[in-house]
């Protein structure tokens, strides 16, 4: 069973930090570190030097940095709220995620 209840492409709201309240899509999950990369959230500026051999221009690149999974909450499409996720087993034995606020199945 997934320890993390988030999945790639989930819509999540950021709960802490400078991007608190922002909503974005999960681009990547780092399971070992319990971190997720959220589109447009926690942007950091990377100052890169031009490298003529690799043809990369120098300058400042903006890039998302991963945030800890405890700092995001999955958005529920049914009630459009950030919510806690529960997992329950359906009658045919499948595990599904559901919204603890409105009980709607999220998967
Ligand atoms: Zn809901």
mmCIF file of C-alpha atoms and ligand atoms in Angstrom:
data_model
loop_
_atom_site.group_PDB
_atom_site.id
_atom_site.type_symbol
_atom_site.label_atom_id
_atom_site.label_comp_id
_atom_site.label_asym_id
_atom_site.label_seq_id
_atom_site.Cartn_x
_atom_site.Cartn_y
_atom_site.Cartn_z
ATOM 1 C CA UNK A 1 0.000 0.000 0.000
ATOM 2 C CA UNK A 2 1.152 3.514 -0.716
ATOM 3 C CA UNK A 3 2.545 5.171 2.330
ATOM 4 C CA UNK A 4 2.103 8.519 0.670
ATOM 5 C CA UNK A 5 -1.449 9.206 -0.287
ATOM 6 C CA UNK A 6 -0.490 11.535 -3.075
ATOM 7 C CA UNK A 7 0.042 10.575 -6.665
ATOM 8 C CA UNK A 8 1.527 12.171 -9.678
ATOM 9 C CA UNK A 9 -0.852 14.657 -11.343
ATOM 10 C CA UNK A 10 -2.838 15.123 -8.131
ATOM 11 C CA UNK A 11 -3.946 18.677 -7.568
ATOM 12 C CA UNK A 12 -2.668 19.850 -4.207
ATOM 13 C CA UNK A 13 -2.754 22.978 -2.089
ATOM 14 C CA UNK A 14 0.341 24.178 -0.302
ATOM 15 C CA UNK A 15 -0.188 24.607 3.435
ATOM 16 C CA UNK A 16 3.078 26.124 4.568
ATOM 17 C CA UNK A 17 5.878 28.330 3.409
ATOM 18 C CA UNK A 18 5.955 31.268 1.063
ATOM 19 C CA UNK A 19 3.604 29.603 -1.400
ATOM 20 C CA UNK A 20 0.915 28.853 1.168
ATOM 21 C CA UNK A 21 -2.500 28.686 -0.469
ATOM 22 C CA UNK A 22 -1.188 27.998 -3.941
ATOM 23 C CA UNK A 23 -2.654 25.117 -5.890
ATOM 24 C CA UNK A 24 -0.664 23.092 -8.359
ATOM 25 C CA UNK A 25 -0.240 19.724 -9.940
ATOM 26 C CA UNK A 26 2.220 17.177 -8.595
ATOM 27 C CA UNK A 27 4.964 16.783 -11.157
ATOM 28 C CA UNK A 28 7.118 14.304 -9.337
ATOM 29 C CA UNK A 29 7.178 12.310 -6.123
ATOM 30 C CA UNK A 30 10.328 11.550 -4.160
ATOM 31 C CA UNK A 31 9.169 8.617 -2.098
ATOM 32 C CA UNK A 32 12.327 8.094 -0.121
ATOM 33 C CA UNK A 33 12.339 11.682 1.032
ATOM 34 C CA UNK A 34 8.561 12.089 1.356
ATOM 35 C CA UNK A 35 8.779 15.099 -0.902
ATOM 36 C CA UNK A 36 6.830 16.196 -3.920
ATOM 37 C CA UNK A 37 7.482 18.587 -6.748
ATOM 38 C CA UNK A 38 4.483 20.829 -7.326
ATOM 39 C CA UNK A 39 4.007 22.820 -10.501
ATOM 40 C CA UNK A 40 4.708 26.510 -9.915
ATOM 41 C CA UNK A 41 5.356 26.093 -6.203
ATOM 42 C CA UNK A 42 8.510 26.766 -4.195
ATOM 43 C CA UNK A 43 10.365 28.257 -7.120
ATOM 44 C CA UNK A 44 14.027 28.799 -6.606
ATOM 45 C CA UNK A 45 16.419 30.731 -8.741
ATOM 46 C CA UNK A 46 19.374 28.895 -10.112
ATOM 47 C CA UNK A 47 22.212 31.074 -11.247
ATOM 48 C CA UNK A 48 23.966 29.247 -14.012
ATOM 49 C CA UNK A 49 27.129 30.113 -15.788
ATOM 50 C CA UNK A 50 27.222 29.992 -19.534
ATOM 51 C CA UNK A 51 28.921 26.897 -20.843
ATOM 52 C CA UNK A 52 30.062 27.386 -24.433
ATOM 53 C CA UNK A 53 30.930 23.713 -24.847
ATOM 54 C CA UNK A 54 27.483 22.460 -23.918
ATOM 55 C CA UNK A 55 25.854 25.466 -25.641
ATOM 56 C CA UNK A 56 23.991 26.416 -22.488
ATOM 57 C CA UNK A 57 23.380 30.091 -21.962
ATOM 58 C CA UNK A 58 24.070 31.522 -18.548
ATOM 59 C CA UNK A 59 21.631 33.464 -16.480
ATOM 60 C CA UNK A 60 18.975 32.906 -13.874
ATOM 61 C CA UNK A 61 16.699 29.944 -14.258
ATOM 62 C CA UNK A 62 13.569 29.478 -12.207
ATOM 63 C CA UNK A 63 12.921 25.970 -11.122
ATOM 64 C CA UNK A 64 10.557 24.273 -8.723
ATOM 65 C CA UNK A 65 12.074 22.769 -5.596
ATOM 66 C CA UNK A 66 10.442 19.833 -3.825
ATOM 67 C CA UNK A 67 8.283 20.462 -0.756
ATOM 68 C CA UNK A 68 7.606 18.027 2.053
ATOM 69 C CA UNK A 69 4.463 16.005 1.546
ATOM 70 C CA UNK A 70 3.128 17.057 4.956
ATOM 71 C CA UNK A 71 3.007 20.624 3.671
ATOM 72 C CA UNK A 72 0.511 19.898 0.923
ATOM 73 C CA UNK A 73 -3.094 18.748 0.944
ATOM 74 C CA UNK A 74 -4.844 17.032 -1.932
ATOM 75 C CA UNK A 75 -7.648 19.064 -3.469
ATOM 76 C CA UNK A 76 -10.964 17.303 -3.757
ATOM 77 C CA UNK A 77 -12.721 17.892 -7.080
ATOM 78 C CA UNK A 78 -16.137 17.174 -5.624
ATOM 79 C CA UNK A 79 -16.096 19.716 -2.789
ATOM 80 C CA UNK A 80 -13.182 21.814 -4.097
ATOM 81 C CA UNK A 81 -11.496 21.893 -0.723
ATOM 82 C CA UNK A 82 -8.072 20.836 0.386
ATOM 83 C CA UNK A 83 -8.752 17.664 2.275
ATOM 84 C CA UNK A 84 -7.322 14.714 4.077
ATOM 85 C CA UNK A 85 -7.413 11.515 2.139
ATOM 86 C CA UNK A 86 -8.793 8.277 3.465
ATOM 87 C CA UNK A 87 -8.416 4.868 1.927
ATOM 88 C CA UNK A 88 -11.155 2.293 1.923
ATOM 89 C CA UNK A 89 -11.770 -1.017 0.266
ATOM 90 C CA UNK A 90 -14.680 -1.316 -2.118
ATOM 91 C CA UNK A 91 -17.007 -4.334 -2.332
ATOM 92 C CA UNK A 92 -14.922 -5.831 -5.117
ATOM 93 C CA UNK A 93 -11.763 -5.579 -3.037
ATOM 94 C CA UNK A 94 -10.188 -2.550 -4.638
ATOM 95 C CA UNK A 95 -8.575 0.104 -2.529
ATOM 96 C CA UNK A 96 -9.743 3.586 -3.342
ATOM 97 C CA UNK A 97 -8.894 6.978 -1.968
ATOM 98 C CA UNK A 98 -11.686 9.166 -0.751
ATOM 99 C CA UNK A 99 -12.202 12.667 0.569
ATOM 100 C CA UNK A 100 -12.692 12.760 4.316
ATOM 101 C CA UNK A 101 -14.821 15.862 3.987
ATOM 102 C CA UNK A 102 -17.439 14.811 1.480
ATOM 103 C CA UNK A 103 -16.746 11.065 1.187
ATOM 104 C CA UNK A 104 -16.432 11.315 -2.579
ATOM 105 C CA UNK A 105 -14.029 8.861 -4.146
ATOM 106 C CA UNK A 106 -11.008 10.694 -5.506
ATOM 107 C CA UNK A 107 -9.519 8.139 -7.874
HETATM 108 ZN ZN1 LIG B 1 -14.488 16.368 -1.032
#
